[in-house]
mmCIF file of C-alpha atoms and ligand atoms in Angstrom:
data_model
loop_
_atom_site.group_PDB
_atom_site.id
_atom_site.type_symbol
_atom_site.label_atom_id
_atom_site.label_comp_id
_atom_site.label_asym_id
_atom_site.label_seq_id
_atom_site.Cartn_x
_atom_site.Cartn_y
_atom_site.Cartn_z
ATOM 1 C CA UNK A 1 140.159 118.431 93.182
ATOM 2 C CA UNK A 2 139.352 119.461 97.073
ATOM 3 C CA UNK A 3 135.835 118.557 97.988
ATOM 4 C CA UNK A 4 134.136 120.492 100.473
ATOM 5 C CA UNK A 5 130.252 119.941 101.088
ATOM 6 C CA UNK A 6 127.850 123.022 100.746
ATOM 7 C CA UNK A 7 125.777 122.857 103.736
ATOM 8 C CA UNK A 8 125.579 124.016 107.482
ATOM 9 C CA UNK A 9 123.131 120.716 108.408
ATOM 10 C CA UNK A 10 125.074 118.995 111.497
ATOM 11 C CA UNK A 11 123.713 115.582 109.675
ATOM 12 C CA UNK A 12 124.979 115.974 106.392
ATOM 13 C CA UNK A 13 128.876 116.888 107.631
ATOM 14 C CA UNK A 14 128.471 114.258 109.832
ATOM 15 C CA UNK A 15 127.409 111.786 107.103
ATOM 16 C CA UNK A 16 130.118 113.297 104.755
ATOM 17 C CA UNK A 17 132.918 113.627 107.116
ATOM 18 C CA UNK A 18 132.423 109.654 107.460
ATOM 19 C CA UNK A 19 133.239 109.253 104.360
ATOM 20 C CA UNK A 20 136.539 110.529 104.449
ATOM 21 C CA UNK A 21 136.146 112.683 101.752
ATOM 22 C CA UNK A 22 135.326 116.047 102.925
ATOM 23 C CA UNK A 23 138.266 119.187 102.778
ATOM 24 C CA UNK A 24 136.240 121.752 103.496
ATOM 25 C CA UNK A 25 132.864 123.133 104.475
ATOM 26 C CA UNK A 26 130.861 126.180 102.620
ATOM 27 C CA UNK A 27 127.684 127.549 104.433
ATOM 28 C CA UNK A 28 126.063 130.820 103.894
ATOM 29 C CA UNK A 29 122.961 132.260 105.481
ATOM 30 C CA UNK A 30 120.629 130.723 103.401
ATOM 31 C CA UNK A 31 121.683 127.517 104.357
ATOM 32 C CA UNK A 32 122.113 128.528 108.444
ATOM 33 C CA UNK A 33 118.644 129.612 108.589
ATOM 34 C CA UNK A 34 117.510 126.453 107.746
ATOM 35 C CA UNK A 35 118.906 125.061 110.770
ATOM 36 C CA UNK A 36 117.151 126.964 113.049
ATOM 37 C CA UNK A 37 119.661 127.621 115.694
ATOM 38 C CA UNK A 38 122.032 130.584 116.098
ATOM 39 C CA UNK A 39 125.075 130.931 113.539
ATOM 40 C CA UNK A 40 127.854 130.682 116.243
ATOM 41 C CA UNK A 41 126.702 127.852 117.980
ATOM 42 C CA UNK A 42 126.246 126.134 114.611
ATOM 43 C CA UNK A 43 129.704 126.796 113.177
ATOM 44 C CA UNK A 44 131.368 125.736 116.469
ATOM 45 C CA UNK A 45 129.727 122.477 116.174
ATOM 46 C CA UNK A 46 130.914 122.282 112.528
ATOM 47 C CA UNK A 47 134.556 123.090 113.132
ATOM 48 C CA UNK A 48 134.415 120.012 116.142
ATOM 49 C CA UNK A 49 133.582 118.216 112.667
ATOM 50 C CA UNK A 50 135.877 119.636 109.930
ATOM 51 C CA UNK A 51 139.614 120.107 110.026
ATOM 52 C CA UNK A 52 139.960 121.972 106.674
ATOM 53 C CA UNK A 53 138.016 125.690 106.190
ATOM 54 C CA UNK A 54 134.725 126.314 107.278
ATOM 55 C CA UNK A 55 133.122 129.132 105.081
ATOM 56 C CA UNK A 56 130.889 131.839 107.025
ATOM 57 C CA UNK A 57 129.154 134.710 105.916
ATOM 58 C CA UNK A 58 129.549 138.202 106.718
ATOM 59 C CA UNK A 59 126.141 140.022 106.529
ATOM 60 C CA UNK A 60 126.995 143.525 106.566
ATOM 61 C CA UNK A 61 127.534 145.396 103.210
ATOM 62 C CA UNK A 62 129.911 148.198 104.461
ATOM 63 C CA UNK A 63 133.777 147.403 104.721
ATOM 64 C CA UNK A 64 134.275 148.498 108.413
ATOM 65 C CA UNK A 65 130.994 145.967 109.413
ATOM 66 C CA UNK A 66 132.194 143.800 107.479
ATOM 67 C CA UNK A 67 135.602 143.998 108.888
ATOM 68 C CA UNK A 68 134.531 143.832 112.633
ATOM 69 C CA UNK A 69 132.119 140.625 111.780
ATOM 70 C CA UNK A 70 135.128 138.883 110.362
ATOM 71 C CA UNK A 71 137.525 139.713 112.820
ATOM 72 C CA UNK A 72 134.681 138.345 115.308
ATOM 73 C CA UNK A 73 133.608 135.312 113.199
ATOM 74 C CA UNK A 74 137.284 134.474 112.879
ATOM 75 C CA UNK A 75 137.462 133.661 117.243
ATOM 76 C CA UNK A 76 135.105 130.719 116.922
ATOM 77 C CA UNK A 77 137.659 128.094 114.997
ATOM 78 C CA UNK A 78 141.128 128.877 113.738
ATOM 79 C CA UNK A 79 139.802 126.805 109.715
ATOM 80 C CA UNK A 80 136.575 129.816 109.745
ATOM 81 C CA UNK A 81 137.249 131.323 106.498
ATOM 82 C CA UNK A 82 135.223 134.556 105.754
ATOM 83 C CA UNK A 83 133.141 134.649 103.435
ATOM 84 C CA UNK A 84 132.885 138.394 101.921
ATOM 85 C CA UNK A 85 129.828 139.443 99.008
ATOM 86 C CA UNK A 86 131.666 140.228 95.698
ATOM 87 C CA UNK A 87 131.136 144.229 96.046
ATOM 88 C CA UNK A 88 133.249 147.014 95.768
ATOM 89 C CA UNK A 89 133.334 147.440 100.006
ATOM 90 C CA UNK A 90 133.981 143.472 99.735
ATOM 91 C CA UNK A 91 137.137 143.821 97.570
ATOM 92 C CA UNK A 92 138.129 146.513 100.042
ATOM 93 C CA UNK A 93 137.885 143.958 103.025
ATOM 94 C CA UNK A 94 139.663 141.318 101.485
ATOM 95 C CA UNK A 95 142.304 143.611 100.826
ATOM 96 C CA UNK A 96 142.429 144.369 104.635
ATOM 97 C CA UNK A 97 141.574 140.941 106.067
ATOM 98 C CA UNK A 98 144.659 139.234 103.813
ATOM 99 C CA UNK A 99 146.939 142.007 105.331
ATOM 100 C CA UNK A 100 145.496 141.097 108.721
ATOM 101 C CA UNK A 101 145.977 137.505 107.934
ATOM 102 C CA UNK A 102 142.605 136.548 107.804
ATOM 103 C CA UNK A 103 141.440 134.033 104.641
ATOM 104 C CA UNK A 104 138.673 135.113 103.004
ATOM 105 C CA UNK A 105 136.278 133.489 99.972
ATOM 106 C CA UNK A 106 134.541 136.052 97.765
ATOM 107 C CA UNK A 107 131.203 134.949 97.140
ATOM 108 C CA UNK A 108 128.659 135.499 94.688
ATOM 109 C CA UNK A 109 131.308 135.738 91.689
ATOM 110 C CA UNK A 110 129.245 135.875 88.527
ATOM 111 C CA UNK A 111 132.002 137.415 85.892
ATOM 112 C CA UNK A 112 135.747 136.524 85.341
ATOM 113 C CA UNK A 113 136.653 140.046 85.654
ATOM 114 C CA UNK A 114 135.072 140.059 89.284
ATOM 115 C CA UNK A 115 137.627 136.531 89.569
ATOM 116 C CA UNK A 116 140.048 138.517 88.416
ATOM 117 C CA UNK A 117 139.862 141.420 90.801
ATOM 118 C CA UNK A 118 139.642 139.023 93.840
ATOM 119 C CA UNK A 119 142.762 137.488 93.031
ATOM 120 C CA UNK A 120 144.600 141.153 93.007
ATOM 121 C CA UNK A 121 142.937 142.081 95.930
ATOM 122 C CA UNK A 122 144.742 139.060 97.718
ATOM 123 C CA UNK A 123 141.625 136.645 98.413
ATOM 124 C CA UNK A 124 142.801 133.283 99.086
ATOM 125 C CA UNK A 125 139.203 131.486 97.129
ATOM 126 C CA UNK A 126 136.703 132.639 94.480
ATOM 127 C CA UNK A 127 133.545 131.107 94.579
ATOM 128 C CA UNK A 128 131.836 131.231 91.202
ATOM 129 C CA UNK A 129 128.094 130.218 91.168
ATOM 130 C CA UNK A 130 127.521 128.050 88.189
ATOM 131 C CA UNK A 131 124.053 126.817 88.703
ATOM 132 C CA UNK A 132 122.521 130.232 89.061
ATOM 133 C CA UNK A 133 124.090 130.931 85.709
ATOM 134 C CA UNK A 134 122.520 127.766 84.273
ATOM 135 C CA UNK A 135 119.246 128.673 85.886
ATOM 136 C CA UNK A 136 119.107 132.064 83.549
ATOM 137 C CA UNK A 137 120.125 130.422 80.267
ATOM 138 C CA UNK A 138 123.887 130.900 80.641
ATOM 139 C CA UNK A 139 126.353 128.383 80.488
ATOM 140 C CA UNK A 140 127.990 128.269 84.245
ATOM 141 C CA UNK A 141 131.113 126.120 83.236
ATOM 142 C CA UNK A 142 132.422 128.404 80.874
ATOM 143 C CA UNK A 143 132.906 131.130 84.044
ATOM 144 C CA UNK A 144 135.188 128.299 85.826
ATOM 145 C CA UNK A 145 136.648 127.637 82.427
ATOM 146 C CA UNK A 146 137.489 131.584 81.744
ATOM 147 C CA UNK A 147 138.685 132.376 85.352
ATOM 148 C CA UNK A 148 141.078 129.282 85.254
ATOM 149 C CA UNK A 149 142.913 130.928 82.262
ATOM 150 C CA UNK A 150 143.269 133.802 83.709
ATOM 151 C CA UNK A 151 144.408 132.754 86.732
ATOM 152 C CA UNK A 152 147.022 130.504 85.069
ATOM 153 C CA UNK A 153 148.050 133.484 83.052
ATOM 154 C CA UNK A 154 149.172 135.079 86.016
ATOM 155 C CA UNK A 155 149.851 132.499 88.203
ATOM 156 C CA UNK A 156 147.587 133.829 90.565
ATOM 157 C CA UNK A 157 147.388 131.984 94.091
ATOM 158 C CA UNK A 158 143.774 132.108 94.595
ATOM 159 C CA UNK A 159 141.618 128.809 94.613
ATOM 160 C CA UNK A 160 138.473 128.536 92.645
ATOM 161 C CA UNK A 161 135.410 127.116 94.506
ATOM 162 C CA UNK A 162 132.810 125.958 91.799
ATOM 163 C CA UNK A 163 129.827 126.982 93.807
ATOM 164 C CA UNK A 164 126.445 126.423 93.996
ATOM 165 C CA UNK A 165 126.545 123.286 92.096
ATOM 166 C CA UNK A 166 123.243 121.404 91.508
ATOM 167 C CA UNK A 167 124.544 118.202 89.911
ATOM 168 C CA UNK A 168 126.996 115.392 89.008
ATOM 169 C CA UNK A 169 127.498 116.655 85.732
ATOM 170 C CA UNK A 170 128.816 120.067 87.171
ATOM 171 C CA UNK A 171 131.631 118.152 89.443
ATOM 172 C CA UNK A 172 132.614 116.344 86.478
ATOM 173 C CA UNK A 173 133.132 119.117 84.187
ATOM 174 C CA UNK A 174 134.601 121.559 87.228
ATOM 175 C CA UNK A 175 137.155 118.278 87.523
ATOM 176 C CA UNK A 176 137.978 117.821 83.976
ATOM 177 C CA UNK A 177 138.694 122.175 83.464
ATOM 178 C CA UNK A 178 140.859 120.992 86.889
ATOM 179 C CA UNK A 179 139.225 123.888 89.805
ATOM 180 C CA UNK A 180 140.828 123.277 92.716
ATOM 181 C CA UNK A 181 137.679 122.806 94.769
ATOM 182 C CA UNK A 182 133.859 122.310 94.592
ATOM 183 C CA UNK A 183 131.491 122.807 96.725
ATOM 184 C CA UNK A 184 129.030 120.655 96.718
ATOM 185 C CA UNK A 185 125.330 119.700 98.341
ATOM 186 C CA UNK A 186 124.464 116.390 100.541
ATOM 187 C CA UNK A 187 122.352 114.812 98.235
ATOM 188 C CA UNK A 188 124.266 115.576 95.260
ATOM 189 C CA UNK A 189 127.700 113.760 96.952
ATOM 190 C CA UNK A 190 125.619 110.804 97.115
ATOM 191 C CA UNK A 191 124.773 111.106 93.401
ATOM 192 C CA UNK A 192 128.083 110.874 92.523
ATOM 193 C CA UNK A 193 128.474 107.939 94.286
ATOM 194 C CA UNK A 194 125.412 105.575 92.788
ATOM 195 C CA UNK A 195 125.200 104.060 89.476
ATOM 196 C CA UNK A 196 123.051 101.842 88.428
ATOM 197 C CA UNK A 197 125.414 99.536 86.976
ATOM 198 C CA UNK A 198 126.798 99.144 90.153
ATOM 199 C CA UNK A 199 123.274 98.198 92.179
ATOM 200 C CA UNK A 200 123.001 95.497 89.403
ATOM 201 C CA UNK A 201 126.376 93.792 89.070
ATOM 202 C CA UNK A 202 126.072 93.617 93.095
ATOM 203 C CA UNK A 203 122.625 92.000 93.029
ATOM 204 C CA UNK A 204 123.946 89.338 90.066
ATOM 205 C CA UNK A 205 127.320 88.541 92.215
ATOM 206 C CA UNK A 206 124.928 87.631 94.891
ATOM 207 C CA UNK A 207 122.791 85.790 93.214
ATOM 208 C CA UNK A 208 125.423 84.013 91.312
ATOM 209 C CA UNK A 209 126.990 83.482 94.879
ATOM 210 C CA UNK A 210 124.705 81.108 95.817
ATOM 211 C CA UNK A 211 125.401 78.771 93.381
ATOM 212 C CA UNK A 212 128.797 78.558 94.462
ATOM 213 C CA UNK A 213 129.321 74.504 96.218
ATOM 214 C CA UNK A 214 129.221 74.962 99.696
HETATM 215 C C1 E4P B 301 128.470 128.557 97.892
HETATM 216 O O1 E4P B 301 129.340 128.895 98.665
HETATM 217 C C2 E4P B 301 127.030 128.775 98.110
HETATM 218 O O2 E4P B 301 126.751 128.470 99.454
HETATM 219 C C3 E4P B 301 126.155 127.872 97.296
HETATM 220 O O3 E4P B 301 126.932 127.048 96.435
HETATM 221 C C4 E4P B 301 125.000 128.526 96.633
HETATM 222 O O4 E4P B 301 124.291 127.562 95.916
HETATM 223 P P1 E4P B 301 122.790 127.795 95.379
HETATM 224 O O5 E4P B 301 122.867 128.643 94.158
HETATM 225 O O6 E4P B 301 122.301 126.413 95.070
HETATM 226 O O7 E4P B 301 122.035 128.458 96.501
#
């Protein structure tokens, strides 16, 4: 499964990136306001950082704005996917962009129908949003679970993001159903490296290593 980290903080892809384990970068404008600088600048810093695709936005909600943003967005880094609101104007500009040869993620997926329609309408990644399922009493994981049948049904080519994901439970599940990506937050990448069974052995070797004759 592809990793890519769910945030448009310099820091964090910084931190990540050293880790070697990052594929791919998600941001939306939620997560560039918080930043406090403009969008552009931010995602040319980013894609200095990241090789693999760098997720941005598109704010407008009809298909020709949303066509011209993308076409624009799409001049700052040759890895800036765009990121398109699952709507009918949105399936109508991933249509367009994948005939222009621009990669697109549809965001905001909330149904495996919706998954379905992306993947006729040529998008290259889905991004399901599990945790705001969760959060009203729905099971998120069965979404990534339903959409992966379908796709396999059909051999469809587009990639599943398992999006906003809120912890390390949710990567392990999206992993074992096999997605082909998540996207996932700073803090919870460092939850899924830490266990406490770890921080112990390491302070009992050490202790233990000081017994060893010198
Ligand atoms: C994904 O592309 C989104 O940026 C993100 O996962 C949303 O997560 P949230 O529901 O925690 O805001």
């Amino acid at each position: 499964m592809k990793i890519f980290i769910d945030t448009a903080s310099i820091k964090e892809i910084k931190e990540a990136v050293s880790l070697g384990l990052i594929d791919g970068v998600t941001t939306n404008p939620s997560l560039i306001a918080k930043e406090n600088r403009p969008a552009e600048d931010l995602l040319k810093e980013i894609a200095t950082l990241v090789t693999g695709p760098i997720s941005a936005e598109v704010l407008s909600l009809d298909v020709e704005g949303m066509l011209k943003e993308a076409r624009l967005l799409t001049k700052i880094a040759k890895n800036i996917v765009i990121k398109v609101p699952l709507t009918k104007d949105g399936i109508k500009a991933v249509r367009c962009l994948a005939q222009e040869g621009i990669k697109t993620n549809t965001t905001l997926c909330f149904s495996a129908n919706q998954a379905l329609l992306v993947a006729k309408a040529g998008g290259n990644y889905v991004s399901p949003f599990i945790g705001r399922l969760d959060d009203i009493s729905q099971v998120g994981m069965d979404l990534i679970r339903n959409i992966k049948t379908i796709y396999n049904n059909y051999s469809f080519k587009t990639e599943i993001i398992v999006a906003s994901v809120r912890n390390p439970v949710h990567v392990l599940d999206a992993a074992l159903i096999g997605a082909d990506i998540a996207t996932i937050p700073f803090t919870v990448i460092e939850q899924l490296i830490k266990h406490p069974l770890t921080d112990i052995g390491i302070q009992r070797f050490l202790e233990d290593s000081k017994k060893i004759p010198k």
